[in-house]
Coordinates of C-alpha atoms and ligand atoms in Angstrom, one line a residue:
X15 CA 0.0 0.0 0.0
X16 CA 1.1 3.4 -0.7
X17 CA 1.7 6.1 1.9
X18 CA -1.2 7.9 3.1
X19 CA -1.2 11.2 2.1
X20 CA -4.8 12.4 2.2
X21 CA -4.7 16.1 3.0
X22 CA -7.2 16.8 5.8
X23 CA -7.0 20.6 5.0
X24 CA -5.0 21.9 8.0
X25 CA -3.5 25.5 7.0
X26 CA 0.2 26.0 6.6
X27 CA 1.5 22.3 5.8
X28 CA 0.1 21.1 9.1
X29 CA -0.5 17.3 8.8
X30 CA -3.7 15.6 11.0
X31 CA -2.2 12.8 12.7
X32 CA -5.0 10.2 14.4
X33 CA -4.8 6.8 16.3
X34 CA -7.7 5.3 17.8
X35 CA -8.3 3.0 20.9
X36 CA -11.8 1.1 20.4
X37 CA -13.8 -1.0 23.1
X38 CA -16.5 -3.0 22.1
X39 CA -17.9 -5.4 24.1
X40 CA -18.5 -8.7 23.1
X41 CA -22.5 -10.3 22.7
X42 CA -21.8 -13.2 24.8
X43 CA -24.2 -14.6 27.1
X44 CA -22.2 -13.7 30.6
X45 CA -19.7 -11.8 31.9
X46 CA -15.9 -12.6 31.2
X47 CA -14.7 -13.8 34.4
X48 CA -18.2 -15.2 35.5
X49 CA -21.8 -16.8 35.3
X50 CA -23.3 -13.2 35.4
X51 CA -25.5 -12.1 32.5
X52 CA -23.9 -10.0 30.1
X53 CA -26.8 -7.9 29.4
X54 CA -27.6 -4.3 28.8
X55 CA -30.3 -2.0 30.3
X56 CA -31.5 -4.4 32.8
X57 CA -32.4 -3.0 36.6
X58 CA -28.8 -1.8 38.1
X59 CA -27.1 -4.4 40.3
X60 CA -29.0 -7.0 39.1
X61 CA -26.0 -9.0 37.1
X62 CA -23.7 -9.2 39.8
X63 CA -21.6 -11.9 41.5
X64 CA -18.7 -11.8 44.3
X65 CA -16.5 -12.2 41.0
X66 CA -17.9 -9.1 39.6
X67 CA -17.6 -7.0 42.4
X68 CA -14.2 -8.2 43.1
X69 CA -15.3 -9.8 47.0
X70 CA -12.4 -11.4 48.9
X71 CA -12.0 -14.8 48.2
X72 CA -13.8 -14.7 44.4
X73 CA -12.0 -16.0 41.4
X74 CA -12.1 -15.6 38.2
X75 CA -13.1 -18.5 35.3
X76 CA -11.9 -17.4 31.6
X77 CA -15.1 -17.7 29.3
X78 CA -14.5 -19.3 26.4
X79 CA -16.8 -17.9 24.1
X80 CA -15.5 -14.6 24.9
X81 CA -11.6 -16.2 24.1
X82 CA -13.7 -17.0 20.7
X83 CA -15.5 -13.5 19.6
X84 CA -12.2 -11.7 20.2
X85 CA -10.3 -13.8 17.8
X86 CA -12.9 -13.6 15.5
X87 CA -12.3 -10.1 15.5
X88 CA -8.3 -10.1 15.2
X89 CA -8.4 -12.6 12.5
X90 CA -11.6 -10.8 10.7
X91 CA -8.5 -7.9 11.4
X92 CA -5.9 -9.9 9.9
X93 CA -3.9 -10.1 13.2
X94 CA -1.7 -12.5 14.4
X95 CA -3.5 -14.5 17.3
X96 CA -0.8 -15.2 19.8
X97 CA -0.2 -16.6 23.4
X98 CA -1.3 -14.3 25.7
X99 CA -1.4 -13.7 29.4
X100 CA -3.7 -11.5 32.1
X101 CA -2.5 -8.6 33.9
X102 CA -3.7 -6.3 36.5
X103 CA -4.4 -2.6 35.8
X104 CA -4.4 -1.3 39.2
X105 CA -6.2 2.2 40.1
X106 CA -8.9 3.0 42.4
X107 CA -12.0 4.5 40.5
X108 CA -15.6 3.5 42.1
X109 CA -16.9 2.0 39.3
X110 CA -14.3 -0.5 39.7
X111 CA -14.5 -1.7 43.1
X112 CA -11.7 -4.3 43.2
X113 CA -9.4 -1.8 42.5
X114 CA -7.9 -3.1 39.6
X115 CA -9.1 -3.9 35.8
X116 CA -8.3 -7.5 34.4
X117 CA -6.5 -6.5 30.8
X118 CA -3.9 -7.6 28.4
X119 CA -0.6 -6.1 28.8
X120 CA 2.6 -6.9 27.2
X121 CA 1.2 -9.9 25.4
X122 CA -2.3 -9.4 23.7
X123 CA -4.0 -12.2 22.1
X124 CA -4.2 -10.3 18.6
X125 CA -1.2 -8.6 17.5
X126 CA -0.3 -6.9 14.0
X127 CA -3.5 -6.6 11.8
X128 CA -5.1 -4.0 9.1
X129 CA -8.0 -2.7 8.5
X130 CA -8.9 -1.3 5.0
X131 CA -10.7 1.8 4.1
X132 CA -13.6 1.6 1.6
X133 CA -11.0 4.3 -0.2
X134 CA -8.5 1.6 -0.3
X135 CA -6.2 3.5 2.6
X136 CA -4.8 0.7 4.9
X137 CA -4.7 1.1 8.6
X138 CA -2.6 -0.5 10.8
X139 CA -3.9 -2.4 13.5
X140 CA -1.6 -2.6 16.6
X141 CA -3.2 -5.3 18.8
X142 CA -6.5 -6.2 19.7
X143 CA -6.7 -7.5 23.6
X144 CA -9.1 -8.4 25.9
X145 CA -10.2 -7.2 29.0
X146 CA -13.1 -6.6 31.4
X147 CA -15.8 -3.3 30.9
X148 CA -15.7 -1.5 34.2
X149 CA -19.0 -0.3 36.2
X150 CA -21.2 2.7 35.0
X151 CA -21.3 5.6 37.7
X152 CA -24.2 8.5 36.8
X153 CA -23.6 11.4 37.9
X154 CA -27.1 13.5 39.1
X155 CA -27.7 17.0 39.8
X156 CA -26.1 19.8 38.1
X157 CA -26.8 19.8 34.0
X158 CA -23.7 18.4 32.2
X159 CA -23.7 14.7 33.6
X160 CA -20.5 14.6 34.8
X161 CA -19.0 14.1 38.8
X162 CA -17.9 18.0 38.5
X163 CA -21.0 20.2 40.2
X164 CA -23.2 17.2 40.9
X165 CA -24.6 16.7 43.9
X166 CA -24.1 12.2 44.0
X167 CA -23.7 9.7 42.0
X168 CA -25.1 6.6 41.4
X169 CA -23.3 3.3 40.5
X170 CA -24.5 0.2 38.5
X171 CA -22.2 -2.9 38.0
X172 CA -24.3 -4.8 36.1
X173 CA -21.6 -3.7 33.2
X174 CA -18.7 -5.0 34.9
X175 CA -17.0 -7.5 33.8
X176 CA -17.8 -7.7 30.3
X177 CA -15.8 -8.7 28.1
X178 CA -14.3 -6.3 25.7
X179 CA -12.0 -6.3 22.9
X180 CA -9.8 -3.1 22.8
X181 CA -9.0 -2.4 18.9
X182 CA -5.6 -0.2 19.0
X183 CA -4.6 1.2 15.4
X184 CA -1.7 2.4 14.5
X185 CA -1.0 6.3 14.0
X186 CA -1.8 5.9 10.0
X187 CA -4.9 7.7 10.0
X188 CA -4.5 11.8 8.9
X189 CA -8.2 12.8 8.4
X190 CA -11.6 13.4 10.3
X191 CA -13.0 11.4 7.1
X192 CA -10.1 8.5 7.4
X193 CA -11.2 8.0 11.4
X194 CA -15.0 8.2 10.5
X195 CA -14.7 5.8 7.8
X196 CA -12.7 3.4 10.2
X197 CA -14.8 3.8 12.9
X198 CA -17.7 2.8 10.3
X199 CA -15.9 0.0 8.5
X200 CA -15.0 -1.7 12.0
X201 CA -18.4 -1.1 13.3
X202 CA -19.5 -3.3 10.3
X203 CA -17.1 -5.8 10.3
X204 CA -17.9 -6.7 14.2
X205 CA -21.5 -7.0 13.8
X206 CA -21.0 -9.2 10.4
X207 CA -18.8 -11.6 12.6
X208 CA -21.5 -11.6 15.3
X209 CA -18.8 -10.2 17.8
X210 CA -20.8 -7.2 18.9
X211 CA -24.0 -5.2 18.4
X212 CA -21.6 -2.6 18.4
X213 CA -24.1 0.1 19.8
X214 CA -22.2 3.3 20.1
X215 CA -25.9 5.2 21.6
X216 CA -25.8 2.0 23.9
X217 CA -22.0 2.3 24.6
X218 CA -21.3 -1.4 23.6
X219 CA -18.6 0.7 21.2
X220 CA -16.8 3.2 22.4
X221 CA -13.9 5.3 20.6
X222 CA -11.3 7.2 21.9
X223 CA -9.3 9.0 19.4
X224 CA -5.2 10.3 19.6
X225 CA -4.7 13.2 18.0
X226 CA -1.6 15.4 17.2
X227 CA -0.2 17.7 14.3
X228 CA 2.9 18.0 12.6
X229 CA 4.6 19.4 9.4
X230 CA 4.7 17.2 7.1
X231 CA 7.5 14.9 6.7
X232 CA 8.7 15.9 10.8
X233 CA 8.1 13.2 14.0
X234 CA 4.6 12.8 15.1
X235 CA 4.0 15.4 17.7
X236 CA 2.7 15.4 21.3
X237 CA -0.8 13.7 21.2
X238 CA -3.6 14.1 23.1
X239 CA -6.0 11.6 23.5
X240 CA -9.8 12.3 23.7
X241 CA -12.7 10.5 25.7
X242 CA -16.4 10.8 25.2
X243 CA -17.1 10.7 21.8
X244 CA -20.3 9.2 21.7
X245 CA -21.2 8.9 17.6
X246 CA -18.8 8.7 14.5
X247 CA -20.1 12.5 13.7
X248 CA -19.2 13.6 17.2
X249 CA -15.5 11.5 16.7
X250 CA -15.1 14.4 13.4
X251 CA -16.3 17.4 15.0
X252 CA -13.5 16.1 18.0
X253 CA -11.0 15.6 15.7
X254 CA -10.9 18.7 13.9
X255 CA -11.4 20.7 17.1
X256 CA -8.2 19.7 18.5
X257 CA -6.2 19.5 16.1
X258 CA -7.0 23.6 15.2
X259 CA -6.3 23.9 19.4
X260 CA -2.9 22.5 18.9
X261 CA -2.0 24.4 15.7
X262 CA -3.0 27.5 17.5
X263 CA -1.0 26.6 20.3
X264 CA 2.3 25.6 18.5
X265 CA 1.8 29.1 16.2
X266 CA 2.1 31.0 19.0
X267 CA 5.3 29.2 20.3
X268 CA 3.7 27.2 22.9
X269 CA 4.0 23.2 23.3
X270 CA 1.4 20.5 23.8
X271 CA 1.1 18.5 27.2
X272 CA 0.3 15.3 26.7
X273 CA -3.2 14.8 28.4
X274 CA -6.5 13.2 28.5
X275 CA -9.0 15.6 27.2
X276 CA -13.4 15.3 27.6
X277 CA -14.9 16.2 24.3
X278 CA -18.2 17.8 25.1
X279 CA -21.0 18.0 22.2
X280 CA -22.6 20.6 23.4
X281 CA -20.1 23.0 23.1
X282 CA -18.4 21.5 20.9
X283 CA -14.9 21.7 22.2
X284 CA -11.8 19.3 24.1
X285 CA -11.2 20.0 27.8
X286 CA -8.6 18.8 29.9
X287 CA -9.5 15.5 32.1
X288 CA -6.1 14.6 33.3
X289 CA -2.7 14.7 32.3
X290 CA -1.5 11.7 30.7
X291 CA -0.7 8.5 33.4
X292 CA 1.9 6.4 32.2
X293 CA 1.8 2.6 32.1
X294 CA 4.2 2.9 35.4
X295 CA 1.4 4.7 37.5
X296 CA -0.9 1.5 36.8
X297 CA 1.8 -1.1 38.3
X298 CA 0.7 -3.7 36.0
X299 CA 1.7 -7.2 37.2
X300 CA 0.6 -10.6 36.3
X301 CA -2.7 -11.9 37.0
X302 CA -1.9 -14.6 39.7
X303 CA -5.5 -15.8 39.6
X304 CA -5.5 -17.0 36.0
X305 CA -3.1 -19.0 33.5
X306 CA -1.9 -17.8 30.2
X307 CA -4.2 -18.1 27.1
X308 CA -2.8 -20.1 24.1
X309 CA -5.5 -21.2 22.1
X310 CA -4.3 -24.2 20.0
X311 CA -3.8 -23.9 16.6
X312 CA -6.3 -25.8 15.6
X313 CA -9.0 -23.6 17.3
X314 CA -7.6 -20.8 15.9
X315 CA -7.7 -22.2 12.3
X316 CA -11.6 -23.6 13.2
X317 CA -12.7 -19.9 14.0
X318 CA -10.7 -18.6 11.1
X319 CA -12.2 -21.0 9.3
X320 CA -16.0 -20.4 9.9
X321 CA -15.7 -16.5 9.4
X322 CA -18.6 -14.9 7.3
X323 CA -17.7 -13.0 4.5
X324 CA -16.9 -9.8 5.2
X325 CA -18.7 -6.7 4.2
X326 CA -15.9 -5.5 2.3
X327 CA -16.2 -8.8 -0.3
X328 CA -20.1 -8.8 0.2
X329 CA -20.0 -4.8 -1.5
X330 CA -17.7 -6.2 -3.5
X331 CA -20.0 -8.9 -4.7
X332 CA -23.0 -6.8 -4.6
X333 CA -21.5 -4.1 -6.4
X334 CA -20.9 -6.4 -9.5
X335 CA -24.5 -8.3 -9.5
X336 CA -26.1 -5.1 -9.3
X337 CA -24.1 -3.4 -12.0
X338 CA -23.4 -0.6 -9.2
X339 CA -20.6 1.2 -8.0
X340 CA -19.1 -0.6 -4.5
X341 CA -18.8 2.8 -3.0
X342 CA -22.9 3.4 -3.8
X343 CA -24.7 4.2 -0.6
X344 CA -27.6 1.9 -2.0
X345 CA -25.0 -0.8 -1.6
X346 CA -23.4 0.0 1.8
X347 CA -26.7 0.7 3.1
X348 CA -28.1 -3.1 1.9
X349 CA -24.7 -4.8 3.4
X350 CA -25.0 -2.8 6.7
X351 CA -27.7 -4.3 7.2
X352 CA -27.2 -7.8 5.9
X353 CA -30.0 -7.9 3.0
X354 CA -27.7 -8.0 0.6
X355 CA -28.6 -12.0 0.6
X356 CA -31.7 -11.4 0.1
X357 CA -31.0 -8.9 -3.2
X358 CA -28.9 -12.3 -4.5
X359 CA -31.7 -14.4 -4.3
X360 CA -34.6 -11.8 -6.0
X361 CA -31.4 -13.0 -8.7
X362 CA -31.5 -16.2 -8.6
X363 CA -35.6 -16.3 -9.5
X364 CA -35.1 -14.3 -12.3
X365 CA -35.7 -10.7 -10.8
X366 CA -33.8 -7.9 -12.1
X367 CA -30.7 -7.0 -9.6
X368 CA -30.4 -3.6 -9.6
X369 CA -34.1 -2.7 -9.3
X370 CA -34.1 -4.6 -6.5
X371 CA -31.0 -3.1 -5.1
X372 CA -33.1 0.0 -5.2
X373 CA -36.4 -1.4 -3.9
X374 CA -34.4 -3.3 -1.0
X375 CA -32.4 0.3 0.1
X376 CA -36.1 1.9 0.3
X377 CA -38.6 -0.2 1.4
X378 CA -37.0 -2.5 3.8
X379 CA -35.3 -0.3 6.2
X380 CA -37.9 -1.3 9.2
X381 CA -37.9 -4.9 8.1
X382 CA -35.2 -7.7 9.9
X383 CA -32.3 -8.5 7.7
X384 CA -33.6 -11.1 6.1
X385 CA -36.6 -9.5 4.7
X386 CA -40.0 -11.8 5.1
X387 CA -41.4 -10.6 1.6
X388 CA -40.5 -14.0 -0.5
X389 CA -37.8 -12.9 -2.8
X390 CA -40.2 -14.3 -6.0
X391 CA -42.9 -11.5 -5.2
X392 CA -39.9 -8.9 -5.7
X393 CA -38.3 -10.5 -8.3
X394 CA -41.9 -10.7 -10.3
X395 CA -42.2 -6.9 -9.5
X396 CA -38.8 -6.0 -10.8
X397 CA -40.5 -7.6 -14.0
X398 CA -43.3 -5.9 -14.2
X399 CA -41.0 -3.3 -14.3
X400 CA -38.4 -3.7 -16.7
X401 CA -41.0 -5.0 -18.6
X402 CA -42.7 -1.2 -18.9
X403 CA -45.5 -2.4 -17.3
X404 CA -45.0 -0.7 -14.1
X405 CA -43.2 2.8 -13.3
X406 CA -40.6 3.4 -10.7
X407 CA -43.0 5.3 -8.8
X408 CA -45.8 2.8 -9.1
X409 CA -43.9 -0.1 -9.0
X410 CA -42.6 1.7 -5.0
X411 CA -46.6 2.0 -3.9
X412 CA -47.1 -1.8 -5.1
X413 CA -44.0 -3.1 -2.9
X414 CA -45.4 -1.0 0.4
X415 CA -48.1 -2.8 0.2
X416 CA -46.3 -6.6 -0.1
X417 CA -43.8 -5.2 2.6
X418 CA -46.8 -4.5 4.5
X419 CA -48.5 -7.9 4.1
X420 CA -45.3 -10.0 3.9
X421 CA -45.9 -10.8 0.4
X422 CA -48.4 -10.7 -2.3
X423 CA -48.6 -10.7 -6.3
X424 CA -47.3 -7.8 -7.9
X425 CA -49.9 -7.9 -10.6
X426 CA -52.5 -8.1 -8.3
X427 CA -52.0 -5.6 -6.5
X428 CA -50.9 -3.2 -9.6
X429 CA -54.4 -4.0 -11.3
X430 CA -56.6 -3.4 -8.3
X431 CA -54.5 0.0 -7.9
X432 CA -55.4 0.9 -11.4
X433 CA -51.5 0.9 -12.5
X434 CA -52.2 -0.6 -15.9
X435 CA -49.5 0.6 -18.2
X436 CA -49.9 3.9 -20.2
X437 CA -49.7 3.6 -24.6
X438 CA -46.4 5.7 -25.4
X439 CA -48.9 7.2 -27.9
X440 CA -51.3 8.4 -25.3
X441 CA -47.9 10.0 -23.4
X442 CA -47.5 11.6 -26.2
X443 CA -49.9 13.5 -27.0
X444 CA -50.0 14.5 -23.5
X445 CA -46.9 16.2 -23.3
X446 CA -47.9 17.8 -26.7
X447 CA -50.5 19.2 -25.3
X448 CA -48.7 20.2 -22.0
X449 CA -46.3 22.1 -24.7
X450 CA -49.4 23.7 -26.0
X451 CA -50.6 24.9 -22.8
X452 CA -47.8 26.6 -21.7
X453 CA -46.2 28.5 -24.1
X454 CA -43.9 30.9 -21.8
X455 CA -42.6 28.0 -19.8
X456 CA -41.2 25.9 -23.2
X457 CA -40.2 28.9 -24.5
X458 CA -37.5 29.4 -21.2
X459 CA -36.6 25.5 -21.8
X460 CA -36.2 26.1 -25.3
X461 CA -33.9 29.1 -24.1
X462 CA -31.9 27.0 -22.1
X463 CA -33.6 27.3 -18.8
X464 CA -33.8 23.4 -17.7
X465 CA -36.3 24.7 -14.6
X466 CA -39.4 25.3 -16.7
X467 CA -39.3 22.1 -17.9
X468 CA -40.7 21.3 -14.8
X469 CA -44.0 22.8 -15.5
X470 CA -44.1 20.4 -18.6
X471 CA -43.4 17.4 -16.8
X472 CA -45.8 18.4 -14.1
X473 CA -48.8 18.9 -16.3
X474 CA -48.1 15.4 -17.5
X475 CA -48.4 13.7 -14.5
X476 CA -51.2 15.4 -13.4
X477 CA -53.1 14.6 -16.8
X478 CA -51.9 10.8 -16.4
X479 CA -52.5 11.0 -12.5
X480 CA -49.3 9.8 -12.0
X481 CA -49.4 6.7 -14.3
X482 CA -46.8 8.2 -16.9
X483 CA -43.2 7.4 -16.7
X484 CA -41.3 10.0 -15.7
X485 CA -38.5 9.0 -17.8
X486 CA -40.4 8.2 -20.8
X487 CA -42.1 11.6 -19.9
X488 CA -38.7 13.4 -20.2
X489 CA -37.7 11.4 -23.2
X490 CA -40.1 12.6 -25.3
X491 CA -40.0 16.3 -24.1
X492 CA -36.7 16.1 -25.2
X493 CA -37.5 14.9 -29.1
X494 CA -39.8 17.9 -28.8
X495 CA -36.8 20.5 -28.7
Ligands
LIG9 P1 -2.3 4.5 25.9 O1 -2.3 3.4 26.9 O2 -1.3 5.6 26.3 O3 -3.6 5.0 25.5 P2 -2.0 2.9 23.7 O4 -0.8 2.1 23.2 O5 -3.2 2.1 24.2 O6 -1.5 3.9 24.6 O7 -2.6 3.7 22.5 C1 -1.9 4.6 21.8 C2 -2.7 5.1 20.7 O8 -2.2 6.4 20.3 C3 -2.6 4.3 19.4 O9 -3.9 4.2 18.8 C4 -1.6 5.0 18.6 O10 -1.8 4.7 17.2 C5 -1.9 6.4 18.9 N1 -0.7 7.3 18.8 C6 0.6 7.0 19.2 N2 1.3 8.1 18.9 C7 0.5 9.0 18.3 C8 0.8 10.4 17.9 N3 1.9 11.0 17.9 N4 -0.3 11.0 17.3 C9 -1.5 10.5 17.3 N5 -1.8 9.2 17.7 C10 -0.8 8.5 18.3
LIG10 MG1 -5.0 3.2 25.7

């Protein structure tokens, strides 16, 4: 791959330079150390154990399934998976009441990956490790939500213990676009693996993003890292914040700290948390309570092994059925949410593909993935329509009502809708008569004023109550010229 060198528009020959640290946590059934539920919004403290809350005596049992989903995401990553052992991140916070978080230190499971852009940039994935989620405190009274002017706070453990997989890149990203696209790409890749839900509204993906500036072609600078960024559109605004506050500092002669920084939406700007703690101040040691983790080979090949296709491949293969561009929203949309199966089989009974690209970006955004519409009622559909019998408009009306009742004949439901399909002829001499009516308005087209064709097209429609074509509409306008 060639250097990335995407410009993220910085003034005087500053360069954007970005790595990001992503949790997600993993959709097993219970917690990583224990028989807990793993589950989100239940009533606080409800999924809790002597394990979770870290009780004298309590000791931790690996869960396997967990070991699974995160090598499913380093080799979906195209990590390394390697031996690994536990340590101890030791600091006192009260969401964490044994004092210390179970992590992954010096030797994480997945080590070594990438992760490619839709654009075709490659990022470099450092390691992908696994640890435990922490407690959630909330913070009440005051307005911003946070422990500074409230007046308590509340804390639920039912999120402790969790397992998560902490997604480390490498410093290769140098645009707002670049992280947003990453963010998005990953977020895709972990729910086509089944790994996560990867909820960033729910928190069950979290991003934290390092940022710093340089001239181009110097060392990477001083970075700052920043918490709280809730949605990929939040992660941009973040991004280019800082990196203007540390331009404007380093114009002036000043130098960055290293620090933790709070992005707040509302205001839209970085403020300082904490300055940066080094890995000394955690006193990381071995976890004493649990062995090291070296999946066998053969497990590792096994999970490699029964990997989905990824959504990069299933574009890919969409694209080219379809006729479509791989970079189409219509086909990120339709992979994102995994009915991009479902497109393939209209196929496969003889329904046109890139109609029912279309119909499946539209009308199936409330269904599940798999749509319950049998693919032969769309595929007939896309018939009528390729056939002329049906317009793009009409042919949208008859699949809300198939979507509606989980399937139906397409002709059936055209005829008793009165969509029969309009004579060119009769088109026609509509529009020649829409042309006749408004003189002034096909004069300005004639003129070269493409807006008043509008008025043509409109009269049309309204004389064929909608049955007309619109492209056949504007074809013949345009023989009219
Ligand atoms: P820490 O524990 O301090 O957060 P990590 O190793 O977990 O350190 O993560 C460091 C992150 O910072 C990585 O995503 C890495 O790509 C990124 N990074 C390192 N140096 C820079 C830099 N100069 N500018 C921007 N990001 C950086
Ligand atoms: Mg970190």
């Amino acid at each position: 791959m060639s250097e990335n060198n995407a410009d993220a528009g910085l003034p005087n020959g500053w360069q954007l330079v970005v790595g990001l640290e992503v949790h997600v946590e993993l959709a097993t059934k219970t917690k990583l150390f224990s028989a807990s539920p793993n589950r989100f919004g239940d009533e606080p403290n409800t999924n809790i154990d002597p394990v979770t809350l870290g009780l004298p005596g309590a000791l931790p049992v690996l869960n396997k399934f967990a070991v699974e989903l995160a090598m499913r995401v380093g080799l979906a990553l195209n990590c390394e998976v390697k031996p690994s052992t536990f340590h101890r991140k030791n600091y006192f916070y009260p969401d964490l009441s044994k004092a210390y978080q179970i992590s992954q230190y010096d030797q994480p499971l997945n080590v070594d990956g990438f992760l490619d852009l839709p654009g075709g940039v490659r990022i470099g994935i450092e390691r992908a490790h696994l640890e435990e989620d922490t407690g959630k405190s909330t913070h009440f009274g005051g307005n911003t939500g946070r422990i500074h002017g409230s007046d308590y706070s509340l804390i639920d453990f039912n999120r402790a213990g969790v397992p998560l997989v902490e997604i480390v890149s490498r410093p290769d990203i140098r645009t707002a676009e670049q992280a947003r696209q990453y963010v998005s790409e990953l977020r895709a890749i972990l729910v086509a693996i089944g790994a996560s839900d990867a909820r960033m509204e729910e928190g069950s993906m979290r991003c934290d993003a390092n940022v710093s500036v340089r001239k181009a072609g110097d060392p990477f600078g001083t970075r700052c890292e920043i918490k709280n960024v809730n949605s990929i559109k939040s992660l941009g605004r973040a991004i280019d914040y800082e990196a203007r506050r540390q331009i404007d500092i380093l114009e002036s002669g000043g130098v960055i700290r290293q620090e933790t920084r709070h992005w707040d939406d509302s205001d839209g700007r970085t403020h300082t948390l904490r300055t940066k703690e080094d890995a000394d101040d955690y006193r990381y040691f071995l976890e004493p309570d649990l062995v090291p983790l070296a999946p066998s080979k053969e497990w590792v090949e096994a999970v490699r092994l029964a990997l989905p296709m990824l959504p990069a491949a299933r574009r890919e293969r969409l694209a080219s059925a379809t006729g479509t561009s791989p970079e189409s929203e219509a086909v990120f949309v339709v992979v994102e949410r995994g009915q991009d199966d479902y497109v393939l089989a209209v196929g496969e009974v003889g329904g046109d593909l890139s109609r029912a690209l279309v119909h499946v970006q539209q009308a199936y955004a409330e269904e599940p993935s798999e749509p319950r519409v049998p693919a032969s009622d769309l595929a007939a559909l896309t018939r009528m329509e390729t056939a002329g019998q049906l317009t793009a408009t009409q042919a949208k009306a008859v699949l809300a009502d198939i979507v509606a009742a989980g399937g139906g004949d397409p002709a059936t439901i055209a005829a008793a809708k009165g969509f029969e399909a309009m004579d060119t002829s009769e088109v026609e001499k509509m529009v020649d008569d829409a042309i006749a009516a408004q003189p002034d308005a096909w004069a300005k087209y004639l003129a070269g004023e493409e807006k008043a064709v509008g008025a043509i097209v409109g009269a049309v429609m309204k004389a064929s109550k909608g049955k007309a074509d619109g492209k056949v509409v504007t074809a013949i306008i345009q023989s009219r010229r």
